[in-house]
């Protein structure tokens, strides 16, 4: 029994149904089962926290932070270190007991009354009852909605963690972690209740993206258009991946004047648009492509890599000695750079190692792409955009974004972008853009046709841009000449999707495949209510988008 697992939280899940022997992401049954048990514990904590919140009692922010980080640890491609999970499980038990002592008497569900076993072996035995499919009699649609809420909350936790690192949070959101998690254990909730909770999860996803947008733009100033070199520069270097701009800032400060170049990677690319970051001359460019190519691209690399958030893949031996993690990211045997008491981190080992490795011997020819079109920058051109639409220069807007992944079927997004007519504008975000962001798209109405609005959390920017345009045309977002084409991979994309649905946005295309945790009835509900469409072919979907607009 011990080497069985069940996980279907990401797009690449085996056969589109679920991973049962080992995770396509590289996670072992041991890690998967410890993660199930950790989520079970967090649900138990939430069951005791909910009545306290309803009684207007405050839940300590350290507990919120623990729950947020523990949720984030279980996201796809974040942490593969069993010992870290065991430590989190032990901490979760202490927190659960402290809330149990404060909570009113009552009938609490199993995740609340369960007490953690002493040893890892025993924990793994216990994890069976925390499995997604453990209760075989559970209604498929109830299970589907519970999992959708849970995965939405996991996505929210990644953004919340990023904002909290910059000292930004929302009390409403902090409480929602507990209220949302409790709902996934509550047998009294009907399908309608859970649909409401799913939409509430979407509202909280909008909230967390707003908090993170404030955190990033107030800390590092509003992004503005900036050209980024995507080729190699001579000299020692560190590649920084993930989402956490604060980690990048600390790395830039500590490496300044040391002759070490810094490259962004993956979702860190939009950092080049922020004035407080792009002022550093040794932030020289962006390295490689999307996350799923890292094993090939990092192979025998003559520099160091720092992973700040997901997505981490199993490091090859050829670079295992030069890849580091920080925050909740981890892999057994890889060094993690901890946060010190004073809120700083020491990146000197990485910087020194990079100098020792020597870096690239010569410059490659400069090739630049443009980033930095957040809502602030894009809306500074609002009048131009509105006039261009009114006089027929701009026919349609396409938001093509989301997560990238390794499975076939993602060429659809490249082909779609290539085939978008010349009188249309493409807004892109998250790492899905690596499918086409190095191509030449030219301009329309004096604006670049490809506008990079940022990271996956900048779905908020896309919404801000869309609502501002809708206001300018005195209409609603669904009546704009706008089509949203999403690629999903992990749980942040689930949060983004729920955010867009909670805002009532219809007619979105979703791919490359549909989530395995969405039951046929729940899918039908989404189709009936929001007219969500699975992607078909680029030609078909492009044609119907432009027809709908006419």
Short mmCIF file of C-alpha atoms in Angstrom, two decimals:
data_model
loop_
_atom_site.label_atom_id
_atom_site.label_comp_id
_atom_site.label_asym_id
_atom_site.label_seq_id
_atom_site.Cartn_x
_atom_site.Cartn_y
_atom_site.Cartn_z
CA UNK A 1 0.00 0.00 0.00
CA UNK A 2 2.81 2.37 0.90
CA UNK A 3 3.92 3.11 -2.65
CA UNK A 4 0.46 4.07 -3.90
CA UNK A 5 -0.50 7.70 -4.35
CA UNK A 6 -3.19 9.70 -6.05
CA UNK A 7 -2.69 13.23 -7.31
CA UNK A 8 -4.46 15.12 -10.07
CA UNK A 9 -3.77 18.72 -9.19
CA UNK A 10 -1.77 19.66 -12.32
CA UNK A 11 -2.41 19.65 -16.06
CA UNK A 12 0.15 16.95 -16.79
CA UNK A 13 -1.43 14.35 -14.53
CA UNK A 14 -1.08 10.83 -15.90
CA UNK A 15 -3.51 10.03 -18.72
CA UNK A 16 -5.52 13.11 -17.79
CA UNK A 17 -6.85 11.16 -14.79
CA UNK A 18 -4.33 11.04 -11.96
CA UNK A 19 -0.79 10.05 -11.01
CA UNK A 20 -0.82 6.80 -9.03
CA UNK A 21 2.75 5.41 -9.14
CA UNK A 22 4.80 8.59 -9.11
CA UNK A 23 4.15 12.20 -10.07
CA UNK A 24 4.84 13.36 -13.61
CA UNK A 25 6.29 16.40 -11.75
CA UNK A 26 8.91 14.17 -10.13
CA UNK A 27 7.25 13.78 -6.75
CA UNK A 28 7.45 10.39 -5.09
CA UNK A 29 4.52 8.60 -3.42
CA UNK A 30 6.19 9.44 -0.09
CA UNK A 31 6.13 13.20 -0.81
CA UNK A 32 2.62 13.02 -2.28
CA UNK A 33 1.26 11.23 0.78
CA UNK A 34 3.00 13.56 3.23
CA UNK A 35 1.46 16.47 1.30
CA UNK A 36 -1.99 14.88 1.55
CA UNK A 37 -1.54 14.56 5.30
CA UNK A 38 -0.31 18.15 5.59
CA UNK A 39 -3.42 19.42 3.77
CA UNK A 40 -5.52 17.21 6.08
CA UNK A 41 -3.86 18.88 9.07
CA UNK A 42 -4.47 22.36 7.64
CA UNK A 43 -8.15 21.47 7.21
CA UNK A 44 -8.20 20.39 10.85
CA UNK A 45 -6.62 23.69 11.92
CA UNK A 46 -9.27 25.51 9.84
CA UNK A 47 -12.13 23.63 11.56
CA UNK A 48 -11.02 25.02 14.92
CA UNK A 49 -10.21 28.47 13.54
CA UNK A 50 -13.60 29.01 11.87
CA UNK A 51 -15.75 29.34 15.05
CA UNK A 52 -13.08 31.64 16.54
CA UNK A 53 -13.20 33.88 13.44
CA UNK A 54 -17.01 33.89 13.58
CA UNK A 55 -16.71 35.01 17.20
CA UNK A 56 -14.50 37.93 16.04
CA UNK A 57 -11.42 36.44 17.67
CA UNK A 58 -8.14 37.12 15.94
CA UNK A 59 -6.08 34.28 14.53
CA UNK A 60 -2.41 35.01 15.13
CA UNK A 61 -0.66 36.17 11.93
CA UNK A 62 2.12 33.63 12.59
CA UNK A 63 -0.52 30.88 12.26
CA UNK A 64 -1.83 32.45 9.04
CA UNK A 65 1.72 32.61 7.71
CA UNK A 66 2.29 28.96 8.61
CA UNK A 67 -0.90 27.86 6.83
CA UNK A 68 -0.05 29.98 3.79
CA UNK A 69 3.49 28.60 3.54
CA UNK A 70 2.37 25.01 4.15
CA UNK A 71 -0.24 25.33 1.38
CA UNK A 72 2.38 26.80 -0.95
CA UNK A 73 4.78 23.94 -0.15
CA UNK A 74 2.25 21.48 -1.63
CA UNK A 75 1.92 23.30 -4.98
CA UNK A 76 3.17 21.51 -8.09
CA UNK A 77 6.96 21.68 -8.53
CA UNK A 78 7.68 23.51 -5.26
CA UNK A 79 9.06 21.18 -2.63
CA UNK A 80 10.33 17.61 -2.92
CA UNK A 81 12.12 17.32 0.44
CA UNK A 82 10.50 14.76 2.78
CA UNK A 83 12.18 16.14 5.92
CA UNK A 84 10.70 19.60 5.30
CA UNK A 85 7.23 18.04 5.11
CA UNK A 86 7.75 16.10 8.34
CA UNK A 87 8.80 19.29 10.14
CA UNK A 88 5.77 21.16 8.78
CA UNK A 89 3.51 18.30 9.90
CA UNK A 90 4.92 18.46 13.44
CA UNK A 91 4.45 22.22 13.55
CA UNK A 92 0.88 21.83 12.23
CA UNK A 93 0.04 19.53 15.14
CA UNK A 94 1.21 22.12 17.71
CA UNK A 95 -0.86 24.81 16.00
CA UNK A 96 -3.89 22.53 15.82
CA UNK A 97 -3.67 21.75 19.53
CA UNK A 98 -3.35 25.44 20.43
CA UNK A 99 -6.53 26.26 18.47
CA UNK A 100 -8.31 23.16 19.78
CA UNK A 101 -7.79 24.48 23.31
CA UNK A 102 -9.44 27.79 22.34
CA UNK A 103 -12.27 26.50 20.15
CA UNK A 104 -15.78 25.90 21.54
CA UNK A 105 -16.96 22.34 22.28
CA UNK A 106 -18.69 20.63 19.38
CA UNK A 107 -18.66 17.87 16.82
CA UNK A 108 -15.59 18.38 14.68
CA UNK A 109 -14.71 16.34 11.57
CA UNK A 110 -11.86 13.81 11.41
CA UNK A 111 -9.15 16.21 10.14
CA UNK A 112 -9.69 18.24 13.34
CA UNK A 113 -9.81 15.37 15.85
CA UNK A 114 -6.90 13.43 14.26
CA UNK A 115 -3.60 13.59 16.16
CA UNK A 116 -0.34 13.29 14.26
CA UNK A 117 1.75 10.15 14.77
CA UNK A 118 5.33 10.34 16.06
CA UNK A 119 7.34 8.85 13.22
CA UNK A 120 7.44 9.47 9.49
CA UNK A 121 6.54 5.79 8.88
CA UNK A 122 3.40 6.10 11.01
CA UNK A 123 2.53 9.42 9.36
CA UNK A 124 2.69 7.69 5.98
CA UNK A 125 0.34 4.95 7.24
CA UNK A 126 -2.07 7.62 8.47
CA UNK A 127 -1.88 9.51 5.17
CA UNK A 128 -4.13 6.91 3.53
CA UNK A 129 -7.19 8.49 5.14
CA UNK A 130 -6.09 11.92 3.90
CA UNK A 131 -6.12 10.70 0.29
CA UNK A 132 -8.30 12.48 -2.24
CA UNK A 133 -10.22 9.30 -3.13
CA UNK A 134 -10.31 7.79 0.40
CA UNK A 135 -14.06 8.35 0.84
CA UNK A 136 -15.36 6.31 -2.09
CA UNK A 137 -18.98 7.15 -1.28
CA UNK A 138 -18.48 10.93 -1.65
CA UNK A 139 -20.57 12.48 -4.42
CA UNK A 140 -18.34 13.11 -7.48
CA UNK A 141 -19.53 16.71 -7.92
CA UNK A 142 -19.04 17.54 -4.23
CA UNK A 143 -15.52 16.12 -4.44
CA UNK A 144 -14.87 18.08 -7.63
CA UNK A 145 -15.94 21.40 -6.12
CA UNK A 146 -14.05 20.73 -2.87
CA UNK A 147 -10.88 20.09 -4.86
CA UNK A 148 -11.46 23.16 -7.04
CA UNK A 149 -11.77 25.29 -3.89
CA UNK A 150 -8.68 23.66 -2.38
CA UNK A 151 -6.56 24.17 -5.51
CA UNK A 152 -7.78 27.75 -5.81
CA UNK A 153 -6.70 28.34 -2.20
CA UNK A 154 -3.31 26.77 -2.95
CA UNK A 155 -2.88 29.22 -5.83
CA UNK A 156 -3.93 32.12 -3.60
CA UNK A 157 -1.35 31.03 -0.98
CA UNK A 158 1.48 31.41 -3.52
CA UNK A 159 0.48 35.01 -4.21
CA UNK A 160 -0.24 35.69 -0.53
CA UNK A 161 3.22 34.40 0.42
CA UNK A 162 4.83 36.70 -2.15
CA UNK A 163 2.90 39.74 -0.88
CA UNK A 164 3.54 38.94 2.80
CA UNK A 165 7.28 38.81 2.09
CA UNK A 166 6.89 42.53 1.21
CA UNK A 167 4.78 43.10 4.38
CA UNK A 168 1.46 43.34 2.53
CA UNK A 169 -1.59 41.28 3.46
CA UNK A 170 -5.39 41.47 3.72
CA UNK A 171 -7.23 40.43 6.90
CA UNK A 172 -10.24 39.31 4.86
CA UNK A 173 -7.99 37.03 2.85
CA UNK A 174 -6.15 35.73 5.92
CA UNK A 175 -9.49 34.64 7.38
CA UNK A 176 -10.53 33.09 4.10
CA UNK A 177 -7.74 30.48 4.23
CA UNK A 178 -9.55 28.98 7.23
CA UNK A 179 -13.12 29.48 6.01
CA UNK A 180 -12.31 28.02 2.59
CA UNK A 181 -10.41 25.03 3.95
CA UNK A 182 -13.16 24.28 6.48
CA UNK A 183 -15.71 24.24 3.65
CA UNK A 184 -13.85 21.34 2.02
CA UNK A 185 -14.51 19.19 5.14
CA UNK A 186 -18.09 20.27 5.76
CA UNK A 187 -20.65 17.57 4.91
CA UNK A 188 -23.56 19.97 5.54
CA UNK A 189 -22.73 22.07 2.49
CA UNK A 190 -24.85 21.49 -0.61
CA UNK A 191 -23.65 21.69 -4.21
CA UNK A 192 -25.05 25.24 -4.36
CA UNK A 193 -23.11 26.16 -1.19
CA UNK A 194 -19.92 24.79 -2.72
CA UNK A 195 -20.50 26.62 -6.00
CA UNK A 196 -20.83 29.82 -3.95
CA UNK A 197 -17.61 28.94 -2.12
CA UNK A 198 -15.89 28.34 -5.46
CA UNK A 199 -16.90 31.83 -6.62
CA UNK A 200 -15.84 33.24 -3.24
CA UNK A 201 -12.45 31.62 -3.84
CA UNK A 202 -12.36 33.53 -7.13
CA UNK A 203 -13.18 36.80 -5.36
CA UNK A 204 -10.37 36.16 -2.88
CA UNK A 205 -8.05 35.42 -5.78
CA UNK A 206 -8.84 38.89 -7.19
CA UNK A 207 -8.21 40.30 -3.71
CA UNK A 208 -4.81 38.60 -3.31
CA UNK A 209 -3.72 39.72 -6.79
CA UNK A 210 -4.69 43.29 -5.90
CA UNK A 211 -2.69 43.06 -2.64
CA UNK A 212 0.31 41.65 -4.52
CA UNK A 213 0.00 44.30 -7.24
CA UNK A 214 0.07 47.00 -4.54
CA UNK A 215 3.02 45.28 -2.85
CA UNK A 216 5.06 45.07 -6.06
CA UNK A 217 4.19 48.48 -7.50
CA UNK A 218 4.55 50.40 -4.22
CA UNK A 219 7.82 48.65 -3.35
CA UNK A 220 9.46 48.62 -6.80
CA UNK A 221 7.35 51.33 -8.56
CA UNK A 222 5.04 50.77 -11.54
CA UNK A 223 6.62 48.76 -14.38
CA UNK A 224 7.35 50.65 -17.57
CA UNK A 225 8.39 49.32 -21.00
CA UNK A 226 11.95 48.04 -21.04
CA UNK A 227 14.05 46.10 -23.55
CA UNK A 228 15.56 42.90 -22.21
CA UNK A 229 18.47 41.06 -23.80
CA UNK A 230 17.76 37.33 -24.14
CA UNK A 231 21.29 36.33 -25.18
CA UNK A 232 24.43 35.62 -23.16
CA UNK A 233 26.77 38.24 -21.73
CA UNK A 234 30.44 37.61 -20.92
CA UNK A 235 31.35 37.00 -17.28
CA UNK A 236 30.28 35.13 -14.11
CA UNK A 237 26.53 35.01 -13.47
CA UNK A 238 23.58 33.93 -11.36
CA UNK A 239 20.23 32.93 -12.92
CA UNK A 240 17.29 33.74 -10.65
CA UNK A 241 13.97 31.98 -11.28
CA UNK A 242 10.48 32.11 -9.83
CA UNK A 243 8.37 35.11 -8.85
CA UNK A 244 9.79 36.77 -5.74
CA UNK A 245 11.02 40.27 -6.64
CA UNK A 246 12.30 40.88 -3.10
CA UNK A 247 14.76 37.98 -3.47
CA UNK A 248 15.95 39.48 -6.74
CA UNK A 249 16.42 42.89 -5.14
CA UNK A 250 18.51 41.40 -2.29
CA UNK A 251 20.59 39.40 -4.79
CA UNK A 252 21.18 42.54 -6.91
CA UNK A 253 22.21 44.58 -3.86
CA UNK A 254 24.60 41.91 -2.62
CA UNK A 255 26.19 41.21 -6.03
CA UNK A 256 26.61 44.84 -7.09
CA UNK A 257 30.21 45.74 -7.92
CA UNK A 258 31.39 42.10 -7.71
CA UNK A 259 31.60 41.52 -11.46
CA UNK A 260 28.70 39.05 -11.39
CA UNK A 261 25.86 39.35 -13.91
CA UNK A 262 22.28 38.54 -12.95
CA UNK A 263 19.82 36.97 -15.41
CA UNK A 264 16.13 36.46 -14.77
CA UNK A 265 14.54 33.11 -15.72
CA UNK A 266 10.96 31.95 -16.17
CA UNK A 267 8.41 34.07 -14.34
CA UNK A 268 11.12 36.47 -13.10
CA UNK A 269 11.34 38.05 -16.58
CA UNK A 270 8.80 40.86 -15.83
CA UNK A 271 11.14 42.13 -13.07
CA UNK A 272 13.02 44.05 -15.77
CA UNK A 273 10.08 46.45 -16.06
CA UNK A 274 10.23 47.69 -12.45
CA UNK A 275 12.21 50.96 -12.01
CA UNK A 276 13.71 49.91 -8.64
CA UNK A 277 15.13 46.74 -10.21
CA UNK A 278 16.06 47.77 -13.73
CA UNK A 279 18.33 50.52 -12.37
CA UNK A 280 20.92 47.81 -11.56
CA UNK A 281 23.34 47.69 -14.50
CA UNK A 282 24.36 44.09 -13.77
CA UNK A 283 20.78 42.86 -14.29
CA UNK A 284 21.87 42.01 -17.82
CA UNK A 285 19.07 39.96 -19.33
CA UNK A 286 16.81 36.94 -19.30
CA UNK A 287 18.08 33.36 -19.50
CA UNK A 288 16.51 30.49 -21.43
CA UNK A 289 12.84 29.78 -21.90
CA UNK A 290 10.00 28.42 -19.77
CA UNK A 291 10.40 26.29 -16.64
CA UNK A 292 9.91 22.87 -18.26
CA UNK A 293 13.14 23.23 -20.26
CA UNK A 294 15.33 23.88 -17.22
CA UNK A 295 17.02 20.46 -17.06
CA UNK A 296 18.33 20.90 -20.60
CA UNK A 297 19.11 24.62 -20.24
CA UNK A 298 20.82 24.36 -16.83
CA UNK A 299 22.88 21.35 -17.94
CA UNK A 300 26.57 21.99 -17.04
CA UNK A 301 25.82 25.73 -16.85
CA UNK A 302 28.96 27.77 -15.88
CA UNK A 303 26.99 29.80 -13.33
CA UNK A 304 24.61 29.44 -10.35
CA UNK A 305 20.83 29.17 -10.19
CA UNK A 306 18.52 30.43 -7.45
CA UNK A 307 14.94 29.12 -7.32
CA UNK A 308 12.68 31.47 -5.33
CA UNK A 309 9.27 29.85 -5.98
CA UNK A 310 8.01 27.14 -8.31
CA UNK A 311 8.67 25.61 -10.77
CA UNK A 312 11.58 23.36 -9.72
CA UNK A 313 12.28 20.14 -11.59
CA UNK A 314 14.53 17.31 -10.45
CA UNK A 315 18.05 18.78 -10.74
CA UNK A 316 20.49 16.82 -12.89
CA UNK A 317 23.82 15.81 -11.41
CA UNK A 318 25.52 18.20 -13.89
CA UNK A 319 24.25 21.25 -12.01
CA UNK A 320 23.13 19.91 -8.64
CA UNK A 321 26.14 21.56 -6.96
CA UNK A 322 25.20 25.04 -8.26
CA UNK A 323 21.44 25.24 -7.82
CA UNK A 324 20.08 26.79 -4.62
CA UNK A 325 16.56 27.28 -3.30
CA UNK A 326 14.96 29.77 -0.94
CA UNK A 327 11.52 30.36 0.67
CA UNK A 328 9.45 27.15 0.61
CA UNK A 329 11.16 25.64 -2.44
CA UNK A 330 13.22 22.52 -1.80
CA UNK A 331 14.74 19.32 -3.10
CA UNK A 332 16.49 16.76 -0.94
CA UNK A 333 20.22 17.53 -0.87
CA UNK A 334 20.02 21.06 -2.31
CA UNK A 335 21.04 24.07 -0.23
CA UNK A 336 18.21 26.34 0.90
CA UNK A 337 19.04 29.97 1.72
CA UNK A 338 17.05 30.80 4.87
CA UNK A 339 15.46 34.07 5.90
CA UNK A 340 17.37 35.53 8.85
CA UNK A 341 15.78 37.03 11.96
CA UNK A 342 16.29 40.56 10.60
CA UNK A 343 14.35 39.76 7.40
CA UNK A 344 17.42 39.51 5.13
CA UNK A 345 19.09 36.62 3.33
CA UNK A 346 22.76 35.96 2.73
CA UNK A 347 23.43 35.13 -0.92
CA UNK A 348 27.24 35.37 -0.63
CA UNK A 349 27.80 31.64 -1.15
CA UNK A 350 25.91 31.76 -4.46
CA UNK A 351 27.76 34.91 -5.58
CA UNK A 352 31.18 33.46 -4.70
CA UNK A 353 30.36 30.15 -6.38
CA UNK A 354 29.35 32.04 -9.52
CA UNK A 355 32.70 33.87 -9.55
CA UNK A 356 34.52 30.55 -9.08
CA UNK A 357 32.58 28.95 -11.99
CA UNK A 358 33.73 31.77 -14.25
CA UNK A 359 30.63 32.23 -16.38
CA UNK A 360 30.48 32.81 -20.12
CA UNK A 361 33.70 33.44 -22.04
CA UNK A 362 32.25 35.88 -24.55
CA UNK A 363 29.23 38.00 -25.43
CA UNK A 364 26.57 36.77 -27.82
CA UNK A 365 24.96 39.22 -30.20
CA UNK A 366 22.29 41.22 -28.36
CA UNK A 367 18.67 40.16 -29.03
CA UNK A 368 16.00 42.13 -27.19
CA UNK A 369 12.37 41.64 -26.25
CA UNK A 370 10.05 44.19 -24.66
CA UNK A 371 8.49 43.83 -21.18
CA UNK A 372 6.85 46.14 -18.65
CA UNK A 373 3.30 46.75 -19.87
CA UNK A 374 1.47 46.55 -16.54
CA UNK A 375 -1.94 48.19 -16.18
CA UNK A 376 -0.36 51.55 -15.24
CA UNK A 377 1.84 51.69 -18.33
CA UNK A 378 -0.72 50.25 -20.76
CA UNK A 379 -3.52 52.54 -19.54
CA UNK A 380 -1.28 55.59 -20.03
CA UNK A 381 -2.01 54.87 -23.72
CA UNK A 382 -5.75 54.39 -23.10
CA UNK A 383 -6.82 57.31 -25.28
CA UNK A 384 -4.70 56.07 -28.22
CA UNK A 385 -6.08 52.54 -27.77
CA UNK A 386 -9.72 53.67 -27.55
CA UNK A 387 -9.38 55.91 -30.61
CA UNK A 388 -7.64 53.13 -32.56
CA UNK A 389 -10.52 50.76 -31.79
CA UNK A 390 -13.12 53.39 -32.69
CA UNK A 391 -11.52 54.19 -36.05
CA UNK A 392 -10.98 50.53 -36.90
CA UNK A 393 -7.16 50.46 -36.61
CA UNK A 394 -7.36 47.91 -33.77
CA UNK A 395 -9.94 45.19 -34.40
CA UNK A 396 -9.56 42.86 -31.41
CA UNK A 397 -7.55 42.13 -28.25
CA UNK A 398 -6.36 38.66 -27.31
CA UNK A 399 -5.11 37.79 -23.84
CA UNK A 400 -2.92 34.72 -24.43
CA UNK A 401 -1.34 33.66 -21.18
CA UNK A 402 -1.00 31.26 -18.33
CA UNK A 403 1.45 28.52 -17.45
CA UNK A 404 3.63 26.64 -19.87
CA UNK A 405 4.22 22.90 -19.68
CA UNK A 406 6.01 20.05 -21.39
CA UNK A 407 3.17 18.06 -22.91
CA UNK A 408 2.37 18.23 -26.62
CA UNK A 409 -0.60 20.42 -27.51
CA UNK A 410 0.97 23.60 -26.26
CA UNK A 411 2.16 24.54 -29.76
CA UNK A 412 -1.44 25.67 -30.14
CA UNK A 413 -0.53 28.86 -28.25
CA UNK A 414 2.43 29.61 -30.54
CA UNK A 415 0.34 28.99 -33.62
CA UNK A 416 -2.53 31.07 -32.24
CA UNK A 417 -0.25 34.05 -31.54
CA UNK A 418 1.38 33.77 -34.97
CA UNK A 419 -2.00 33.72 -36.71
CA UNK A 420 -3.54 36.67 -34.85
CA UNK A 421 -4.26 39.25 -37.59
CA UNK A 422 -2.01 42.31 -37.88
CA UNK A 423 -4.77 44.68 -36.77
CA UNK A 424 -5.10 42.94 -33.37
CA UNK A 425 -3.19 43.34 -30.10
CA UNK A 426 -1.91 40.45 -27.94
CA UNK A 427 -1.64 40.88 -24.17
CA UNK A 428 0.41 38.14 -22.56
CA UNK A 429 1.33 37.09 -19.04
CA UNK A 430 2.93 34.24 -17.07
CA UNK A 431 5.39 31.76 -18.58
CA UNK A 432 3.04 30.67 -21.38
CA UNK A 433 4.45 33.69 -23.25
CA UNK A 434 7.75 31.86 -23.85
CA UNK A 435 5.92 30.04 -26.62
CA UNK A 436 6.03 33.22 -28.74
CA UNK A 437 7.67 36.16 -26.94
CA UNK A 438 10.84 36.12 -29.05
CA UNK A 439 8.96 36.52 -32.34
CA UNK A 440 8.54 39.82 -34.17
CA UNK A 441 4.97 41.11 -33.98
CA UNK A 442 5.54 44.71 -35.10
CA UNK A 443 3.21 47.56 -34.13
CA UNK A 444 -0.39 48.65 -34.62
CA UNK A 445 -1.66 52.23 -34.08
CA UNK A 446 1.85 53.11 -32.87
CA UNK A 447 1.80 50.48 -30.10
CA UNK A 448 3.69 47.17 -29.96
CA UNK A 449 1.29 44.39 -30.98
CA UNK A 450 2.65 42.16 -28.22
CA UNK A 451 2.29 43.66 -24.73
CA UNK A 452 3.89 41.68 -21.91
CA UNK A 453 1.86 42.54 -18.82
CA UNK A 454 3.84 40.41 -16.40
CA UNK A 455 3.67 37.35 -14.14
CA UNK A 456 0.71 35.00 -13.65
CA UNK A 457 -0.55 37.18 -10.77
CA UNK A 458 -0.69 40.08 -13.24
CA UNK A 459 -3.92 38.56 -14.53
CA UNK A 460 -4.99 41.43 -12.25
CA UNK A 461 -3.35 43.86 -14.70
CA UNK A 462 -5.26 42.29 -17.58
CA UNK A 463 -8.51 42.77 -15.65
CA UNK A 464 -7.64 46.39 -14.79
CA UNK A 465 -6.89 47.08 -18.47
CA UNK A 466 -10.08 45.35 -19.64
CA UNK A 467 -12.36 47.12 -17.14
CA UNK A 468 -10.81 50.52 -17.94
CA UNK A 469 -11.39 49.93 -21.66
CA UNK A 470 -14.94 48.75 -20.97
CA UNK A 471 -15.57 51.98 -19.02
CA UNK A 472 -14.15 54.05 -21.88
CA UNK A 473 -16.58 52.36 -24.30
CA UNK A 474 -19.41 52.59 -21.76
CA UNK A 475 -19.94 48.83 -21.87
CA UNK A 476 -18.95 45.73 -19.88
CA UNK A 477 -15.90 43.49 -20.29
CA UNK A 478 -17.91 40.75 -22.02
CA UNK A 479 -18.94 43.22 -24.75
CA UNK A 480 -15.38 44.29 -25.54
CA UNK A 481 -13.56 43.03 -28.66
CA UNK A 482 -11.53 40.84 -26.30
CA UNK A 483 -10.86 37.09 -26.15
CA UNK A 484 -9.06 35.34 -23.29
CA UNK A 485 -7.10 32.20 -24.18
CA UNK A 486 -5.69 30.50 -21.08
CA UNK A 487 -3.12 27.77 -20.72
CA UNK A 488 -3.09 26.18 -17.29
CA UNK A 489 -0.57 23.96 -15.56
CA UNK A 490 -0.76 24.28 -11.79
CA UNK A 491 -2.82 25.74 -8.96
CA UNK A 492 -2.04 29.42 -9.49
CA UNK A 493 -3.74 29.09 -12.86
CA UNK A 494 -6.78 27.63 -11.05
CA UNK A 495 -6.83 30.75 -8.83
CA UNK A 496 -6.51 32.97 -11.92
CA UNK A 497 -9.37 31.17 -13.69
CA UNK A 498 -11.65 31.40 -10.64
CA UNK A 499 -10.75 35.11 -10.34
CA UNK A 500 -11.89 35.75 -13.92
CA UNK A 501 -15.08 33.72 -13.41
CA UNK A 502 -15.92 35.58 -10.19
CA UNK A 503 -15.77 38.80 -12.23
CA UNK A 504 -18.36 37.31 -14.58
CA UNK A 505 -16.01 37.03 -17.56
CA UNK A 506 -17.43 34.72 -20.23
CA UNK A 507 -16.36 32.97 -23.43
CA UNK A 508 -12.83 32.05 -22.31
CA UNK A 509 -10.84 29.31 -24.01
CA UNK A 510 -9.10 26.87 -21.66
CA UNK A 511 -6.40 24.32 -22.49
CA UNK A 512 -4.34 22.41 -23.39
CA UNK A 513 -6.58 19.88 -21.59
CA UNK A 514 -9.33 20.23 -19.01
CA UNK A 515 -8.59 19.71 -15.29
CA UNK A 516 -8.97 16.10 -14.18
CA UNK A 517 -10.58 17.29 -10.92
CA UNK A 518 -13.49 18.95 -12.76
CA UNK A 519 -16.35 16.44 -12.92
CA UNK A 520 -18.57 16.30 -16.05
CA UNK A 521 -21.46 18.01 -14.21
CA UNK A 522 -19.27 20.79 -12.82
CA UNK A 523 -17.82 21.32 -16.30
CA UNK A 524 -21.34 21.52 -17.70
CA UNK A 525 -22.20 24.14 -15.07
CA UNK A 526 -19.16 26.22 -16.10
CA UNK A 527 -20.05 25.87 -19.78
CA UNK A 528 -23.70 26.81 -19.15
CA UNK A 529 -22.89 29.74 -16.85
CA UNK A 530 -19.69 31.16 -18.33
CA UNK A 531 -19.54 29.58 -21.78
CA UNK A 532 -16.03 28.26 -21.06
CA UNK A 533 -14.68 26.48 -24.13
CA UNK A 534 -11.96 23.84 -24.32
CA UNK A 535 -9.46 24.88 -27.01
CA UNK A 536 -9.84 23.19 -30.41
CA UNK A 537 -7.49 24.31 -33.21
CA UNK A 538 -5.87 27.73 -33.47
CA UNK A 539 -7.64 28.41 -36.78
CA UNK A 540 -11.10 27.43 -35.49
CA UNK A 541 -10.82 29.34 -32.22
CA UNK A 542 -9.38 32.43 -33.89
CA UNK A 543 -12.15 32.43 -36.47
CA UNK A 544 -14.94 32.09 -33.90
CA UNK A 545 -13.37 34.80 -31.66
CA UNK A 546 -13.27 37.29 -34.51
CA UNK A 547 -16.73 36.30 -35.78
CA UNK A 548 -18.23 36.75 -32.33
CA UNK A 549 -16.78 40.23 -32.24
CA UNK A 550 -18.35 41.29 -35.54
#
